Amino acid sequence: MPVYFPDTARLPATQLPEAPSLVVCYCAEWCGTCRQYQPLFEALAHRRGDYVFAWVDIEDHPELLGEQDVENFPTVLVMREGRTVFYGTLLPHIGHLERLLDAPAAHAPQGLPDVPALLSRLPAAAGGSQA
């Protein structure tokens, strides 16, 4: 499955809130680490059809972060079956994210972003998927 980019709407935004499992990478265009991580993140998205992946530049789309702060990049959010199971900085080694996605679900930590509310702010993709 392709990665959702708010600017290019490669995936209709209306599918994201309904996605049972979601991975969001919060990044910044100026971040060299993020630019190196992005192709690996996209490749993982194509291998993992059980998750919807989104790449959000927080400087272009701060509304998709809400009240949370991102202090280091990349910051990753993982939701499984509608529950937030991870939110934090993740070293830019795709194997770490793969292991996190394969790990058994743990109890969700407290104080995490209200992801459904943030996702409801995503712009609708005109005409569905774009390449």
mmCIF file of N, CA and C in Angstrom:
data_model
loop_
_atom_site.group_PDB
_atom_site.id
_atom_site.type_symbol
_atom_site.label_atom_id
_atom_site.label_comp_id
_atom_site.label_asym_id
_atom_site.label_seq_id
_atom_site.Cartn_x
_atom_site.Cartn_y
_atom_site.Cartn_z
ATOM 1 N N MET A 1 0.855 -1.176 0.000
ATOM 2 C CA MET A 1 0.000 0.000 0.000
ATOM 3 C C MET A 1 0.900 1.237 0.000
ATOM 4 N N PRO A 2 0.560 2.239 -0.779
ATOM 5 C CA PRO A 2 1.385 3.450 -0.800
ATOM 6 C C PRO A 2 1.253 4.243 0.505
ATOM 7 N N VAL A 3 2.231 5.087 0.729
ATOM 8 C CA VAL A 3 2.230 5.958 1.900
ATOM 9 C C VAL A 3 1.345 7.157 1.610
ATOM 10 N N TYR A 4 0.577 7.578 2.613
ATOM 11 C CA TYR A 4 -0.251 8.773 2.489
ATOM 12 C C TYR A 4 0.608 9.995 2.770
ATOM 13 N N PHE A 5 0.616 10.928 1.831
ATOM 14 C CA PHE A 5 1.272 12.224 1.991
ATOM 15 C C PHE A 5 0.174 13.281 1.918
ATOM 16 N N PRO A 6 -0.033 14.078 2.947
ATOM 17 C CA PRO A 6 -1.112 15.063 2.913
ATOM 18 C C PRO A 6 -1.073 15.983 1.699
ATOM 19 N N ASP A 7 0.118 16.322 1.203
ATOM 20 C CA ASP A 7 0.206 17.244 0.075
ATOM 21 C C ASP A 7 -0.156 16.623 -1.264
ATOM 22 N N THR A 8 0.125 15.331 -1.428
ATOM 23 C CA THR A 8 -0.122 14.702 -2.723
ATOM 24 C C THR A 8 -1.294 13.741 -2.702
ATOM 25 N N ALA A 9 -1.818 13.456 -1.537
ATOM 26 C CA ALA A 9 -3.006 12.610 -1.388
ATOM 27 C C ALA A 9 -2.904 11.322 -2.189
ATOM 28 N N ARG A 10 -1.824 10.602 -1.951
ATOM 29 C CA ARG A 10 -1.652 9.310 -2.624
ATOM 30 C C ARG A 10 -2.665 8.273 -2.142
ATOM 31 N N LEU A 11 -3.265 8.529 -1.021
ATOM 32 C CA LEU A 11 -4.291 7.662 -0.464
ATOM 33 C C LEU A 11 -5.426 8.567 0.003
ATOM 34 N N PRO A 12 -6.659 8.233 -0.300
ATOM 35 C CA PRO A 12 -7.744 9.095 0.174
ATOM 36 C C PRO A 12 -7.721 9.230 1.690
ATOM 37 N N ALA A 13 -7.750 10.447 2.159
ATOM 38 C CA ALA A 13 -7.702 10.704 3.598
ATOM 39 C C ALA A 13 -8.858 10.041 4.320
ATOM 40 N N THR A 14 -9.954 9.831 3.639
ATOM 41 C CA THR A 14 -11.118 9.224 4.280
ATOM 42 C C THR A 14 -10.833 7.799 4.719
ATOM 43 N N GLN A 15 -9.814 7.142 4.170
ATOM 44 C CA GLN A 15 -9.488 5.780 4.576
ATOM 45 C C GLN A 15 -8.684 5.737 5.867
ATOM 46 N N LEU A 16 -7.978 6.806 6.193
ATOM 47 C CA LEU A 16 -7.101 6.769 7.358
ATOM 48 C C LEU A 16 -7.835 6.599 8.679
ATOM 49 N N PRO A 17 -8.893 7.370 8.974
ATOM 50 C CA PRO A 17 -9.548 7.169 10.267
ATOM 51 C C PRO A 17 -10.138 5.779 10.419
ATOM 52 N N GLU A 18 -10.474 5.130 9.309
ATOM 53 C CA GLU A 18 -11.073 3.806 9.364
ATOM 54 C C GLU A 18 -10.018 2.707 9.427
ATOM 55 N N ALA A 19 -8.749 3.056 9.228
ATOM 56 C CA ALA A 19 -7.691 2.063 9.223
ATOM 57 C C ALA A 19 -7.548 1.472 10.622
ATOM 58 N N PRO A 20 -7.605 0.142 10.739
ATOM 59 C CA PRO A 20 -7.468 -0.459 12.063
ATOM 60 C C PRO A 20 -6.057 -0.306 12.624
ATOM 61 N N SER A 21 -5.056 -0.246 11.741
ATOM 62 C CA SER A 21 -3.677 -0.123 12.187
ATOM 63 C C SER A 21 -2.983 0.935 11.338
ATOM 64 N N LEU A 22 -2.234 1.800 11.997
ATOM 65 C CA LEU A 22 -1.697 2.989 11.356
ATOM 66 C C LEU A 22 -0.277 3.253 11.838
ATOM 67 N N VAL A 23 0.583 3.694 10.918
ATOM 68 C CA VAL A 23 1.937 4.136 11.247
ATOM 69 C C VAL A 23 2.103 5.522 10.647
ATOM 70 N N VAL A 24 2.443 6.501 11.488
ATOM 71 C CA VAL A 24 2.672 7.866 11.019
ATOM 72 C C VAL A 24 4.098 8.253 11.379
ATOM 73 N N CYS A 25 4.820 8.779 10.404
ATOM 74 C CA CYS A 25 6.148 9.327 10.669
ATOM 75 C C CYS A 25 6.024 10.842 10.603
ATOM 76 N N TYR A 26 6.288 11.486 11.738
ATOM 77 C CA TYR A 26 6.299 12.946 11.800
ATOM 78 C C TYR A 26 7.730 13.392 11.509
ATOM 79 N N CYS A 27 7.879 14.260 10.512
ATOM 80 C CA CYS A 27 9.200 14.626 10.026
ATOM 81 C C CYS A 27 9.239 16.110 9.684
ATOM 82 N N ALA A 28 10.383 16.527 9.132
ATOM 83 C CA ALA A 28 10.549 17.893 8.635
ATOM 84 C C ALA A 28 11.399 17.810 7.372
ATOM 85 N N GLU A 29 11.062 18.608 6.393
ATOM 86 C CA GLU A 29 11.766 18.587 5.112
ATOM 87 C C GLU A 29 13.257 18.847 5.271
ATOM 88 N N TRP A 30 13.641 19.712 6.190
ATOM 89 C CA TRP A 30 15.043 20.073 6.367
ATOM 90 C C TRP A 30 15.861 18.973 7.038
ATOM 91 N N CYS A 31 15.211 17.966 7.578
ATOM 92 C CA CYS A 31 15.878 16.903 8.340
ATOM 93 C C CYS A 31 16.502 15.876 7.392
ATOM 94 N N GLY A 32 17.816 15.858 7.343
ATOM 95 C CA GLY A 32 18.523 14.901 6.489
ATOM 96 C C GLY A 32 18.236 13.457 6.874
ATOM 97 N N THR A 33 18.114 13.185 8.164
ATOM 98 C CA THR A 33 17.806 11.838 8.626
ATOM 99 C C THR A 33 16.449 11.393 8.097
ATOM 100 N N CYS A 34 15.475 12.294 8.126
ATOM 101 C CA CYS A 34 14.142 11.974 7.615
ATOM 102 C C CYS A 34 14.189 11.679 6.118
ATOM 103 N N ARG A 35 14.941 12.471 5.381
ATOM 104 C CA ARG A 35 15.041 12.243 3.933
ATOM 105 C C ARG A 35 15.658 10.878 3.638
ATOM 106 N N GLN A 36 16.616 10.441 4.445
ATOM 107 C CA GLN A 36 17.213 9.118 4.264
ATOM 108 C C GLN A 36 16.244 8.015 4.669
ATOM 109 N N TYR A 37 15.427 8.279 5.663
ATOM 110 C CA TYR A 37 14.482 7.292 6.202
ATOM 111 C C TYR A 37 13.274 7.087 5.289
ATOM 112 N N GLN A 38 12.865 8.132 4.578
ATOM 113 C CA GLN A 38 11.632 8.088 3.800
ATOM 114 C C GLN A 38 11.555 6.930 2.806
ATOM 115 N N PRO A 39 12.569 6.663 1.973
ATOM 116 C CA PRO A 39 12.419 5.540 1.034
ATOM 117 C C PRO A 39 12.299 4.187 1.739
ATOM 118 N N LEU A 40 12.943 4.038 2.880
ATOM 119 C CA LEU A 40 12.830 2.794 3.645
ATOM 120 C C LEU A 40 11.423 2.653 4.226
ATOM 121 N N PHE A 41 10.893 3.759 4.706
ATOM 122 C CA PHE A 41 9.528 3.805 5.249
ATOM 123 C C PHE A 41 8.524 3.440 4.154
ATOM 124 N N GLU A 42 8.712 4.005 2.954
ATOM 125 C CA GLU A 42 7.817 3.707 1.840
ATOM 126 C C GLU A 42 7.912 2.243 1.433
ATOM 127 N N ALA A 43 9.117 1.693 1.411
ATOM 128 C CA ALA A 43 9.282 0.275 1.053
ATOM 129 C C ALA A 43 8.592 -0.620 2.077
ATOM 130 N N LEU A 44 8.709 -0.273 3.361
ATOM 131 C CA LEU A 44 8.026 -1.047 4.404
ATOM 132 C C LEU A 44 6.513 -0.961 4.215
ATOM 133 N N ALA A 45 6.014 0.195 3.854
ATOM 134 C CA ALA A 45 4.574 0.362 3.632
ATOM 135 C C ALA A 45 4.075 -0.587 2.543
ATOM 136 N N HIS A 46 4.862 -0.784 1.514
ATOM 137 C CA HIS A 46 4.459 -1.681 0.428
ATOM 138 C C HIS A 46 4.485 -3.147 0.859
ATOM 139 N N ARG A 47 5.320 -3.468 1.839
ATOM 140 C CA ARG A 47 5.390 -4.846 2.329
ATOM 141 C C ARG A 47 4.344 -5.141 3.400
ATOM 142 N N ARG A 48 3.853 -4.107 4.061
ATOM 143 C CA ARG A 48 2.963 -4.303 5.204
ATOM 144 C C ARG A 48 1.570 -3.772 4.895
ATOM 145 N N GLY A 49 0.796 -4.542 4.174
ATOM 146 C CA GLY A 49 -0.566 -4.144 3.843
ATOM 147 C C GLY A 49 -1.508 -4.150 5.031
ATOM 148 N N ASP A 50 -1.052 -4.659 6.175
ATOM 149 C CA ASP A 50 -1.893 -4.704 7.370
ATOM 150 C C ASP A 50 -1.892 -3.374 8.125
ATOM 151 N N TYR A 51 -1.092 -2.412 7.672
ATOM 152 C CA TYR A 51 -1.034 -1.077 8.257
ATOM 153 C C TYR A 51 -1.217 -0.042 7.161
ATOM 154 N N VAL A 52 -1.769 1.103 7.531
ATOM 155 C CA VAL A 52 -1.773 2.275 6.664
ATOM 156 C C VAL A 52 -0.629 3.146 7.153
ATOM 157 N N PHE A 53 0.187 3.639 6.232
ATOM 158 C CA PHE A 53 1.349 4.459 6.556
ATOM 159 C C PHE A 53 1.109 5.891 6.087
ATOM 160 N N ALA A 54 1.546 6.845 6.901
ATOM 161 C CA ALA A 54 1.426 8.264 6.543
ATOM 162 C C ALA A 54 2.741 8.961 6.878
ATOM 163 N N TRP A 55 3.127 9.896 6.026
ATOM 164 C CA TRP A 55 4.343 10.695 6.196
ATOM 165 C C TRP A 55 3.898 12.140 6.336
ATOM 166 N N VAL A 56 4.103 12.744 7.506
ATOM 167 C CA VAL A 56 3.572 14.074 7.790
ATOM 168 C C VAL A 56 4.714 15.025 8.136
ATOM 169 N N ASP A 57 4.897 16.033 7.300
ATOM 170 C CA ASP A 57 5.856 17.101 7.597
ATOM 171 C C ASP A 57 5.157 18.040 8.571
ATOM 172 N N ILE A 58 5.661 18.109 9.794
ATOM 173 C CA ILE A 58 4.951 18.879 10.823
ATOM 174 C C ILE A 58 5.046 20.378 10.624
ATOM 175 N N GLU A 59 5.963 20.830 9.808
ATOM 176 C CA GLU A 59 6.017 22.267 9.526
ATOM 177 C C GLU A 59 4.983 22.655 8.484
ATOM 178 N N ASP A 60 4.682 21.748 7.565
ATOM 179 C CA ASP A 60 3.642 22.005 6.574
ATOM 180 C C ASP A 60 2.251 21.691 7.112
ATOM 181 N N HIS A 61 2.155 20.745 8.040
ATOM 182 C CA HIS A 61 0.856 20.293 8.557
ATOM 183 C C HIS A 61 0.880 20.177 10.087
ATOM 184 N N PRO A 62 1.099 21.284 10.796
ATOM 185 C CA PRO A 62 1.120 21.207 12.266
ATOM 186 C C PRO A 62 -0.230 20.782 12.849
ATOM 187 N N GLU A 63 -1.303 21.004 12.105
ATOM 188 C CA GLU A 63 -2.635 20.617 12.581
ATOM 189 C C GLU A 63 -2.760 19.104 12.735
ATOM 190 N N LEU A 64 -1.901 18.341 12.073
ATOM 191 C CA LEU A 64 -1.959 16.886 12.178
ATOM 192 C C LEU A 64 -1.162 16.362 13.360
ATOM 193 N N LEU A 65 -0.555 17.258 14.105
ATOM 194 C CA LEU A 65 0.191 16.876 15.300
ATOM 195 C C LEU A 65 -0.579 17.244 16.563
ATOM 196 N N GLY A 66 -1.459 18.210 16.477
ATOM 197 C CA GLY A 66 -2.232 18.625 17.644
ATOM 198 C C GLY A 66 -1.360 19.331 18.658
ATOM 199 N N GLU A 67 -1.579 19.039 19.925
ATOM 200 C CA GLU A 67 -0.856 19.694 21.011
ATOM 201 C C GLU A 67 0.470 19.024 21.341
ATOM 202 N N GLN A 68 0.768 17.910 20.711
ATOM 203 C CA GLN A 68 2.004 17.179 20.989
ATOM 204 C C GLN A 68 3.206 17.915 20.424
ATOM 205 N N ASP A 69 4.343 17.728 21.054
ATOM 206 C CA ASP A 69 5.593 18.306 20.573
ATOM 207 C C ASP A 69 6.444 17.207 19.960
ATOM 208 N N VAL A 70 7.156 17.557 18.915
ATOM 209 C CA VAL A 70 8.157 16.670 18.341
ATOM 210 C C VAL A 70 9.497 17.338 18.595
ATOM 211 N N GLU A 71 10.328 16.679 19.379
ATOM 212 C CA GLU A 71 11.622 17.250 19.725
ATOM 213 C C GLU A 71 12.741 16.665 18.883
ATOM 214 N N ASN A 72 12.566 15.443 18.400
ATOM 215 C CA ASN A 72 13.575 14.775 17.591
ATOM 216 C C ASN A 72 12.903 14.086 16.411
ATOM 217 N N PHE A 73 13.676 13.898 15.379
ATOM 218 C CA PHE A 73 13.152 13.270 14.165
ATOM 219 C C PHE A 73 13.923 11.999 13.860
ATOM 220 N N PRO A 74 13.260 11.028 13.267
ATOM 221 C CA PRO A 74 11.817 10.968 13.049
ATOM 222 C C PRO A 74 11.076 10.547 14.318
ATOM 223 N N THR A 75 9.899 11.085 14.500
ATOM 224 C CA THR A 75 9.001 10.673 15.569
ATOM 225 C C THR A 75 7.911 9.830 14.921
ATOM 226 N N VAL A 76 7.670 8.673 15.501
ATOM 227 C CA VAL A 76 6.765 7.701 14.888
ATOM 228 C C VAL A 76 5.598 7.421 15.826
ATOM 229 N N LEU A 77 4.428 7.325 15.234
ATOM 230 C CA LEU A 77 3.207 6.935 15.927
ATOM 231 C C LEU A 77 2.765 5.602 15.349
ATOM 232 N N VAL A 78 2.488 4.623 16.217
ATOM 233 C CA VAL A 78 1.977 3.329 15.769
ATOM 234 C C VAL A 78 0.672 3.066 16.499
ATOM 235 N N MET A 79 -0.378 2.841 15.717
ATOM 236 C CA MET A 79 -1.676 2.445 16.270
ATOM 237 C C MET A 79 -1.987 1.056 15.767
ATOM 238 N N ARG A 80 -2.483 0.236 16.659
ATOM 239 C CA ARG A 80 -2.876 -1.121 16.290
ATOM 240 C C ARG A 80 -4.307 -1.332 16.752
ATOM 241 N N GLU A 81 -5.153 -1.672 15.802
ATOM 242 C CA GLU A 81 -6.573 -1.905 16.089
ATOM 243 C C GLU A 81 -7.188 -0.734 16.854
ATOM 244 N N GLY A 82 -6.847 0.473 16.417
ATOM 245 C CA GLY A 82 -7.432 1.674 16.991
ATOM 246 C C GLY A 82 -6.800 2.149 18.283
ATOM 247 N N ARG A 83 -5.788 1.443 18.806
ATOM 248 C CA ARG A 83 -5.118 1.839 20.056
ATOM 249 C C ARG A 83 -3.707 2.299 19.758
ATOM 250 N N THR A 84 -3.282 3.398 20.377
ATOM 251 C CA THR A 84 -1.914 3.860 20.239
ATOM 252 C C THR A 84 -1.023 2.945 21.065
ATOM 253 N N VAL A 85 -0.042 2.322 20.391
ATOM 254 C CA VAL A 85 0.872 1.418 21.085
ATOM 255 C C VAL A 85 2.295 1.968 21.154
ATOM 256 N N PHE A 86 2.593 3.005 20.357
ATOM 257 C CA PHE A 86 3.910 3.631 20.415
ATOM 258 C C PHE A 86 3.810 5.040 19.871
ATOM 259 N N TYR A 87 4.479 5.975 20.570
ATOM 260 C CA TYR A 87 4.609 7.340 20.091
ATOM 261 C C TYR A 87 5.924 7.869 20.627
ATOM 262 N N GLY A 88 6.889 8.060 19.741
ATOM 263 C CA GLY A 88 8.166 8.580 20.189
ATOM 264 C C GLY A 88 9.194 8.577 19.076
ATOM 265 N N THR A 89 10.378 9.059 19.431
ATOM 266 C CA THR A 89 11.476 9.090 18.485
ATOM 267 C C THR A 89 11.953 7.667 18.252
ATOM 268 N N LEU A 90 12.215 7.365 17.015
ATOM 269 C CA LEU A 90 12.667 6.031 16.647
ATOM 270 C C LEU A 90 13.908 6.192 15.792
ATOM 271 N N LEU A 91 14.955 5.483 16.143
ATOM 272 C CA LEU A 91 16.161 5.553 15.331
ATOM 273 C C LEU A 91 15.824 5.212 13.885
ATOM 274 N N PRO A 92 16.467 5.870 12.942
ATOM 275 C CA PRO A 92 16.094 5.677 11.543
ATOM 276 C C PRO A 92 16.664 4.393 10.927
ATOM 277 N N HIS A 93 16.428 3.295 11.600
ATOM 278 C CA HIS A 93 16.772 1.980 11.087
ATOM 279 C C HIS A 93 15.454 1.241 10.918
ATOM 280 N N ILE A 94 15.088 0.950 9.696
ATOM 281 C CA ILE A 94 13.759 0.404 9.417
ATOM 282 C C ILE A 94 13.498 -0.902 10.154
ATOM 283 N N GLY A 95 14.552 -1.636 10.474
ATOM 284 C CA GLY A 95 14.388 -2.879 11.224
ATOM 285 C C GLY A 95 13.770 -2.657 12.590
ATOM 286 N N HIS A 96 14.060 -1.512 13.212
ATOM 287 C CA HIS A 96 13.459 -1.207 14.509
ATOM 288 C C HIS A 96 11.951 -1.060 14.384
ATOM 289 N N LEU A 97 11.516 -0.367 13.341
ATOM 290 C CA LEU A 97 10.081 -0.196 13.131
ATOM 291 C C LEU A 97 9.431 -1.531 12.769
ATOM 292 N N GLU A 98 10.103 -2.326 11.958
ATOM 293 C CA GLU A 98 9.550 -3.646 11.599
ATOM 294 C C GLU A 98 9.333 -4.499 12.844
ATOM 295 N N ARG A 99 10.307 -4.527 13.741
ATOM 296 C CA ARG A 99 10.164 -5.314 14.977
ATOM 297 C C ARG A 99 9.037 -4.760 15.844
ATOM 298 N N LEU A 100 8.896 -3.456 15.877
ATOM 299 C CA LEU A 100 7.810 -2.847 16.639
ATOM 300 C C LEU A 100 6.454 -3.275 16.083
ATOM 301 N N LEU A 101 6.337 -3.322 14.769
ATOM 302 C CA LEU A 101 5.067 -3.725 14.158
ATOM 303 C C LEU A 101 4.768 -5.203 14.392
ATOM 304 N N ASP A 102 5.817 -6.008 14.507
ATOM 305 C CA ASP A 102 5.633 -7.440 14.731
ATOM 306 C C ASP A 102 5.460 -7.814 16.197
ATOM 307 N N ALA A 103 5.793 -6.888 17.109
ATOM 308 C CA ALA A 103 5.732 -7.175 18.543
ATOM 309 C C ALA A 103 4.292 -7.343 19.004
ATOM 310 N N PRO A 104 4.092 -8.190 20.006
ATOM 311 C CA PRO A 104 2.737 -8.306 20.564
ATOM 312 C C PRO A 104 2.281 -6.961 21.117
ATOM 313 N N ALA A 105 1.001 -6.728 21.067
ATOM 314 C CA ALA A 105 0.452 -5.462 21.564
ATOM 315 C C ALA A 105 0.666 -5.360 23.068
ATOM 316 N N ALA A 106 1.130 -4.209 23.488
ATOM 317 C CA ALA A 106 1.309 -3.931 24.912
ATOM 318 C C ALA A 106 0.199 -2.977 25.340
ATOM 319 N N HIS A 107 0.153 -2.670 26.604
ATOM 320 C CA HIS A 107 -0.810 -1.681 27.075
ATOM 321 C C HIS A 107 -0.412 -0.320 26.531
ATOM 322 N N ALA A 108 -1.370 0.423 26.071
ATOM 323 C CA ALA A 108 -1.093 1.743 25.500
ATOM 324 C C ALA A 108 -0.632 2.697 26.584
ATOM 325 N N PRO A 109 0.463 3.418 26.340
ATOM 326 C CA PRO A 109 0.906 4.435 27.294
ATOM 327 C C PRO A 109 -0.118 5.563 27.396
ATOM 328 N N GLN A 110 -0.049 6.297 28.483
ATOM 329 C CA GLN A 110 -0.969 7.413 28.712
ATOM 330 C C GLN A 110 -0.422 8.691 28.102
ATOM 331 N N GLY A 111 -1.297 9.672 27.856
ATOM 332 C CA GLY A 111 -0.885 10.982 27.403
ATOM 333 C C GLY A 111 -0.492 11.047 25.941
ATOM 334 N N LEU A 112 -0.995 10.145 25.139
ATOM 335 C CA LEU A 112 -0.662 10.132 23.719
ATOM 336 C C LEU A 112 -1.673 10.952 22.935
ATOM 337 N N PRO A 113 -1.324 11.348 21.720
ATOM 338 C CA PRO A 113 -2.228 12.202 20.948
ATOM 339 C C PRO A 113 -3.568 11.525 20.674
ATOM 340 N N ASP A 114 -4.596 12.338 20.539
ATOM 341 C CA ASP A 114 -5.916 11.860 20.154
ATOM 342 C C ASP A 114 -5.891 11.658 18.639
ATOM 343 N N VAL A 115 -5.426 10.495 18.223
ATOM 344 C CA VAL A 115 -5.191 10.245 16.806
ATOM 345 C C VAL A 115 -6.464 10.343 15.963
ATOM 346 N N PRO A 116 -7.579 9.768 16.366
ATOM 347 C CA PRO A 116 -8.773 9.919 15.535
ATOM 348 C C PRO A 116 -9.136 11.384 15.287
ATOM 349 N N ALA A 117 -8.974 12.230 16.301
ATOM 350 C CA ALA A 117 -9.275 13.656 16.111
ATOM 351 C C ALA A 117 -8.293 14.286 15.137
ATOM 352 N N LEU A 118 -7.015 13.918 15.233
ATOM 353 C CA LEU A 118 -6.025 14.458 14.300
ATOM 354 C C LEU A 118 -6.299 13.987 12.881
ATOM 355 N N LEU A 119 -6.636 12.726 12.733
ATOM 356 C CA LEU A 119 -6.881 12.190 11.399
ATOM 357 C C LEU A 119 -8.110 12.812 10.753
ATOM 358 N N SER A 120 -9.066 13.210 11.572
ATOM 359 C CA SER A 120 -10.268 13.830 11.003
ATOM 360 C C SER A 120 -9.955 15.178 10.361
ATOM 361 N N ARG A 121 -8.782 15.746 10.667
ATOM 362 C CA ARG A 121 -8.381 17.030 10.091
ATOM 363 C C ARG A 121 -7.677 16.887 8.746
ATOM 364 N N LEU A 122 -7.379 15.667 8.336
ATOM 365 C CA LEU A 122 -6.671 15.470 7.069
ATOM 366 C C LEU A 122 -7.510 15.976 5.911
ATOM 367 N N PRO A 123 -6.861 16.594 4.925
ATOM 368 C CA PRO A 123 -7.606 17.063 3.766
ATOM 369 C C PRO A 123 -8.131 15.881 2.957
ATOM 370 N N ALA A 124 -9.317 16.021 2.443
ATOM 371 C CA ALA A 124 -9.899 14.967 1.607
ATOM 372 C C ALA A 124 -9.159 14.949 0.281
ATOM 373 N N ALA A 125 -8.937 13.766 -0.238
ATOM 374 C CA ALA A 125 -8.247 13.615 -1.516
ATOM 375 C C ALA A 125 -9.285 13.713 -2.629
ATOM 376 N N ALA A 126 -9.143 14.716 -3.463
ATOM 377 C CA ALA A 126 -10.086 14.890 -4.567
ATOM 378 C C ALA A 126 -9.897 13.769 -5.574
ATOM 379 N N GLY A 127 -10.945 13.046 -5.827
ATOM 380 C CA GLY A 127 -10.904 12.015 -6.851
ATOM 381 C C GLY A 127 -10.182 10.755 -6.446
ATOM 382 N N GLY A 128 -9.903 10.528 -5.159
ATOM 383 C CA GLY A 128 -9.299 9.274 -4.728
ATOM 384 C C GLY A 128 -7.799 9.285 -4.836
ATOM 385 N N SER A 129 -7.217 8.112 -5.060
ATOM 386 C CA SER A 129 -5.765 7.933 -5.067
ATOM 387 C C SER A 129 -5.124 8.631 -6.234
ATOM 388 N N GLN A 130 -3.924 9.118 -5.977
ATOM 389 C CA GLN A 130 -3.094 9.699 -7.012
ATOM 390 C C GLN A 130 -1.762 8.993 -6.973
ATOM 391 N N ALA A 131 -1.073 8.951 -8.079
ATOM 392 C CA ALA A 131 0.229 8.301 -8.112
ATOM 393 C C ALA A 131 1.294 9.233 -7.624
#
